[in-house]
Coordinates of C-alpha atoms in Angstrom, one line a residue:
X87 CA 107.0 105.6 98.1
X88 CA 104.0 103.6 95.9
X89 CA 100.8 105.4 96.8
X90 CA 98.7 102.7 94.5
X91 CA 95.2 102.3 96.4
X92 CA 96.4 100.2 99.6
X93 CA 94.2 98.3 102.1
X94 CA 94.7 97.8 105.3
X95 CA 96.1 94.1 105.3
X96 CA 98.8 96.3 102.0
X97 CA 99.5 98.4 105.2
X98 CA 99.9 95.9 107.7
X99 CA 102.2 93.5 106.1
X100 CA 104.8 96.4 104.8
X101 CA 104.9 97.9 107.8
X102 CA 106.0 93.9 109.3
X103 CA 108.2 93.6 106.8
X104 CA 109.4 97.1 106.9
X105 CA 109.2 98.2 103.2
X106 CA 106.9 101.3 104.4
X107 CA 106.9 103.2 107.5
X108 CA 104.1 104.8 109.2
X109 CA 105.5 108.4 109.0
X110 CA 106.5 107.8 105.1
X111 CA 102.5 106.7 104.6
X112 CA 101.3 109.2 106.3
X113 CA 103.1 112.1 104.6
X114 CA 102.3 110.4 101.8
X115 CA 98.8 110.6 102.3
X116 CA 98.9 114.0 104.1
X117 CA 100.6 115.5 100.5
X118 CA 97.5 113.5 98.4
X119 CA 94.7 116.2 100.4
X120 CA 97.2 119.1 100.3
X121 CA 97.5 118.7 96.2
X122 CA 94.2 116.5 95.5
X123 CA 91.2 117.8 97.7
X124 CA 91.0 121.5 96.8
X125 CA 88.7 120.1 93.9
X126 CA 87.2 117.0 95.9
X127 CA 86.0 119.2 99.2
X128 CA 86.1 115.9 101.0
X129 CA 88.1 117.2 104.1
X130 CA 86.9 120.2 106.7
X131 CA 89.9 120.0 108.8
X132 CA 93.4 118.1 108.8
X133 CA 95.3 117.2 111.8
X134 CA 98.4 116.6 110.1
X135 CA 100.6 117.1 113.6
X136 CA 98.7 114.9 115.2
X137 CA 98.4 112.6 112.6
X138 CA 102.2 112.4 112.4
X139 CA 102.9 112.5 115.9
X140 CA 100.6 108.9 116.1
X141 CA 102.5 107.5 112.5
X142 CA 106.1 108.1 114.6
X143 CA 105.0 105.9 117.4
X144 CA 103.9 103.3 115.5
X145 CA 107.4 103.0 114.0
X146 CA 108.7 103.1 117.2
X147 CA 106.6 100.4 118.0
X148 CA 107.7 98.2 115.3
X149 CA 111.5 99.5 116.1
X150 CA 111.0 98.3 119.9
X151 CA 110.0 94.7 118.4
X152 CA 106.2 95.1 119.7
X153 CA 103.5 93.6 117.9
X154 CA 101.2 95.5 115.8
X155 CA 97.4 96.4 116.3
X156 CA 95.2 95.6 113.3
X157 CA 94.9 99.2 112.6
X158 CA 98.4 100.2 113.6
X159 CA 99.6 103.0 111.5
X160 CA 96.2 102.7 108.9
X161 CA 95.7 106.8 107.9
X162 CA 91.6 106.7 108.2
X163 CA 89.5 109.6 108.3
X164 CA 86.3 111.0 110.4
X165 CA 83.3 112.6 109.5
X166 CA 82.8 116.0 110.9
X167 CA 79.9 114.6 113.4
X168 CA 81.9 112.6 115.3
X169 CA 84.2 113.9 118.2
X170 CA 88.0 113.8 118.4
X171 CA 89.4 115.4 121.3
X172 CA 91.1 118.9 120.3
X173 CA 90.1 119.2 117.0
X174 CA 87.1 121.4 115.3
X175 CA 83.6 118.9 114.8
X176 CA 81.3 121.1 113.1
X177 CA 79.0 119.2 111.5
X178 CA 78.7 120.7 108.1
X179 CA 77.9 124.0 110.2
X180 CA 78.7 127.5 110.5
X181 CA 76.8 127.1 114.0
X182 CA 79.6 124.8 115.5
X183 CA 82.6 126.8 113.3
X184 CA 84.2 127.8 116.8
X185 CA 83.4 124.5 118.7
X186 CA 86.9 122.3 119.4
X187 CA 85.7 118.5 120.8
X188 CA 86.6 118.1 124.8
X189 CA 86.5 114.5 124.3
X190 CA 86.9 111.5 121.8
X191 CA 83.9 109.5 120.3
X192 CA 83.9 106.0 121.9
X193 CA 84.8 105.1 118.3
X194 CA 87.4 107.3 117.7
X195 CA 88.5 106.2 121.3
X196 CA 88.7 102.6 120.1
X197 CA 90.8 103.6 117.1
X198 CA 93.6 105.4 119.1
X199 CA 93.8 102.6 121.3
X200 CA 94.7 100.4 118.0
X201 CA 97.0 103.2 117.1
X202 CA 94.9 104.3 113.9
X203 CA 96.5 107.2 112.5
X204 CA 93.3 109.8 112.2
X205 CA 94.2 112.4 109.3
X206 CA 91.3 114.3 109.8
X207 CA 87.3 115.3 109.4
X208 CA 85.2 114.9 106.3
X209 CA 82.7 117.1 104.8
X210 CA 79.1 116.2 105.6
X211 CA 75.6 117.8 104.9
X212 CA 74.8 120.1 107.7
X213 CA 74.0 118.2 110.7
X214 CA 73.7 115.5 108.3
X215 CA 71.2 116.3 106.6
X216 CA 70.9 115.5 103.3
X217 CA 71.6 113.3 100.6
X218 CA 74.0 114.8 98.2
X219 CA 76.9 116.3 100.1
X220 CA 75.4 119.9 98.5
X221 CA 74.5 121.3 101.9
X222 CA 77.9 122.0 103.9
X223 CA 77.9 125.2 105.3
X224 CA 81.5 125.0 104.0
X225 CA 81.5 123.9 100.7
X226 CA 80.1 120.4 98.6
X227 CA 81.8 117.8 98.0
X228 CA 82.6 116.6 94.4
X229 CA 82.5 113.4 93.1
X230 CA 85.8 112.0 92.2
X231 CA 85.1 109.9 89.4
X232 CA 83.5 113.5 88.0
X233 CA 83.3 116.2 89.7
X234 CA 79.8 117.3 87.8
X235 CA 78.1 114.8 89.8
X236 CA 77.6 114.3 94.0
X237 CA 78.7 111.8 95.9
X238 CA 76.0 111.2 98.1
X239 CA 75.6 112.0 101.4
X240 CA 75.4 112.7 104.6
X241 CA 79.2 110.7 104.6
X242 CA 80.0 112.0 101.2
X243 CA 83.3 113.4 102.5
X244 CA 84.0 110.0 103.8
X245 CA 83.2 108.4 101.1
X246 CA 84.7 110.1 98.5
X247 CA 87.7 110.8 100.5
X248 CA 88.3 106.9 100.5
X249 CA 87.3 106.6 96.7
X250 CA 90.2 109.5 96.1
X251 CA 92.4 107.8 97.7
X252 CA 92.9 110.8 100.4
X253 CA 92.2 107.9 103.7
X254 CA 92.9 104.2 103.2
X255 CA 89.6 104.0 105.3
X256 CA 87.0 106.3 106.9
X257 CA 84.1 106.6 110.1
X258 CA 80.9 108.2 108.3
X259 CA 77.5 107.9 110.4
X260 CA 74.1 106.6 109.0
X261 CA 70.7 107.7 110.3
X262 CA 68.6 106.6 106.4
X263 CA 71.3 105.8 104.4
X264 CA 74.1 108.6 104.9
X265 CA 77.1 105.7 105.1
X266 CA 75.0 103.3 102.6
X267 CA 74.4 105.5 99.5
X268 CA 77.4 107.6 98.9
X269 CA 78.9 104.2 99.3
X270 CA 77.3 103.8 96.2
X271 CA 77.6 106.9 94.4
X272 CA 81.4 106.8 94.9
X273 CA 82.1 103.0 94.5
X274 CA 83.5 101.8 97.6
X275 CA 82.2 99.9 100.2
X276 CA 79.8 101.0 103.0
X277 CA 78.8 99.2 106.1
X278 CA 75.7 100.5 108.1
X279 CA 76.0 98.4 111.6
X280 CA 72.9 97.1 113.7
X281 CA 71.4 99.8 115.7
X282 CA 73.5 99.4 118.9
X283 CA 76.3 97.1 117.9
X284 CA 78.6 100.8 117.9
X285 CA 78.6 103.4 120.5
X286 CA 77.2 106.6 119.3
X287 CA 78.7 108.3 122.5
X288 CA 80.6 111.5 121.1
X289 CA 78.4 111.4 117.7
X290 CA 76.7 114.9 117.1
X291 CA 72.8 113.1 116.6
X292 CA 70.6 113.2 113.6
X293 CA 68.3 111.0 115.0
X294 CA 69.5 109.3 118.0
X295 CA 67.1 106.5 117.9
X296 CA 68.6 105.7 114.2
X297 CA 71.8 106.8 114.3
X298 CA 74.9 104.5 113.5
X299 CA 78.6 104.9 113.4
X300 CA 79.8 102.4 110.8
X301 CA 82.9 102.2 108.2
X302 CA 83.6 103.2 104.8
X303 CA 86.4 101.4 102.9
X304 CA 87.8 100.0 99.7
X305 CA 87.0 96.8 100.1
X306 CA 84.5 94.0 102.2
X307 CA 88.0 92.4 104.5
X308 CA 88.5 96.2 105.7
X309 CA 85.1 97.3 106.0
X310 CA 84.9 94.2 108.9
X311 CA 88.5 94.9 110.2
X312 CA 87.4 98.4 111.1
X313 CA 83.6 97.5 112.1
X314 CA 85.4 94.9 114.1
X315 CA 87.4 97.5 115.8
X316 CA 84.9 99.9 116.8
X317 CA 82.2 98.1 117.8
X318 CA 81.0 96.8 121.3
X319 CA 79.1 97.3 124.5
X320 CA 80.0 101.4 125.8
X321 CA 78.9 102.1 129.2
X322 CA 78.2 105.5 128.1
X323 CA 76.1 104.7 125.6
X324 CA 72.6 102.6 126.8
X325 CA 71.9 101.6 123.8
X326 CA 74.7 99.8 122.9
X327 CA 75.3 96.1 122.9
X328 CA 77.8 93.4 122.9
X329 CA 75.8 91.4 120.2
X330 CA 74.6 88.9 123.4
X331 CA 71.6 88.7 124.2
X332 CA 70.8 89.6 127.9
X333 CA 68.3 87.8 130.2

């Protein structure tokens, strides 16, 4: 199939008209880390059976007639700092290497139930800090647009895993500017959220009075599709909000 740069409203409408499936996307995008990354670093971990397995029930979703989530079937990534259930979250650390998440993020939680397809986690600075993607335990992260120069961190995976093409979109977490600046560096688009407007239940803290879970995406219409899809008041978190006030 065409793997041109796609957003999520590319993804949407051919999987409505039925000139992609969700399984052919995400094999597409699951054969762009296996053959692209090894020079990018922007992935720790891949869950391509998982990733698959949520791909072949969105097309039997579209097969049984149902209508379609606005993330249904979109292959997005997750930085290593934010729990999904079952899989390695190291944050950037040899300290975590043998820790496998119990639970989901409320974020990541919110993008299952829109049947996101998650294709895996991103390289980060050890527990997210720094601000050049140089200080994974693991390995850096290049640069796409040239690998002699960083991408920026904390979310540097994120980011330049979106910039490569390797995610249509991607979760990255900002405490000073880790979502915001390898944004920049890498030429997509970043979105750091009010404090509170997304749960940072299941996020591995930097800060927790300054930490944010926000998007990282090719363009401004996805960035809100995906903010739009993750945020909101989460019991488990106290500081989160609805955008209300409360008196």
């Amino acid at each position: 199939m065409n793997m041109d740069p796609l957003t999520i409203v590319d993804i949407q409408q051919g999987l409505r008209t039925k000139k992609m499936s969700s399984e052919e996307l995400t094999r597409g995008y699951l054969d762009r880390i296996a053959n692209n990354d090894a020079g990018i670093g922007a992935y720790l971990h891949v869950m391509g059976d998982d990733a698959l397995a949520a791909a072949k029930r969105v097309d039997a979703a579209i097969a049984r007639g149902d209508e379609l989530a606005p993330l249904a079937g979109v292959p997005i990534a997750v930085k290593d700092v934010i729990l999904v259930a079952g899989h390695p979250a190291t944050a950037g650390s040899k300290i975590l290497e043998p820790y496998v998440a119990a639970y989901d993020a409320t974020a990541v939680a919110k993008l299952k139930s829109k049947d996101a397809v998650l294709l895996g986690k991103t390289n980060c600075d050890e527990f997210a800090m720094g601000s050049s993607n140089e200080h994974s335990a693991y390995k850096p992260v290049r640069n796409p647009w040239d690998a002699g120069r960083v991408p920026g961190g904390s979310s540097g995976g994120s980011a330049a895993a979106v910039a490569a093409d390797l995610c249509v979109a991607a979760l990255g977490s900002d405490t000073g500017g880790s979502i915001r600046q390898p944004a920049g560096f890498c030429g997509v688009v970043g979105l750091k959220p009010t404090y509170g407007a997304v749960s940072r239940y299941g996020l591995i803290a930097m800060a927790s009075s300054f930490d944010t879970v926000g998007p990282i995406t090719r363009t401004v219409g996805d960035a809100r599709t995906l903010f739009e899809a993750i945020r909101g008041r989460d019991p488990k978190d106290a500081t989160s909000s609805d955008g209300r006030p409360h008196l």
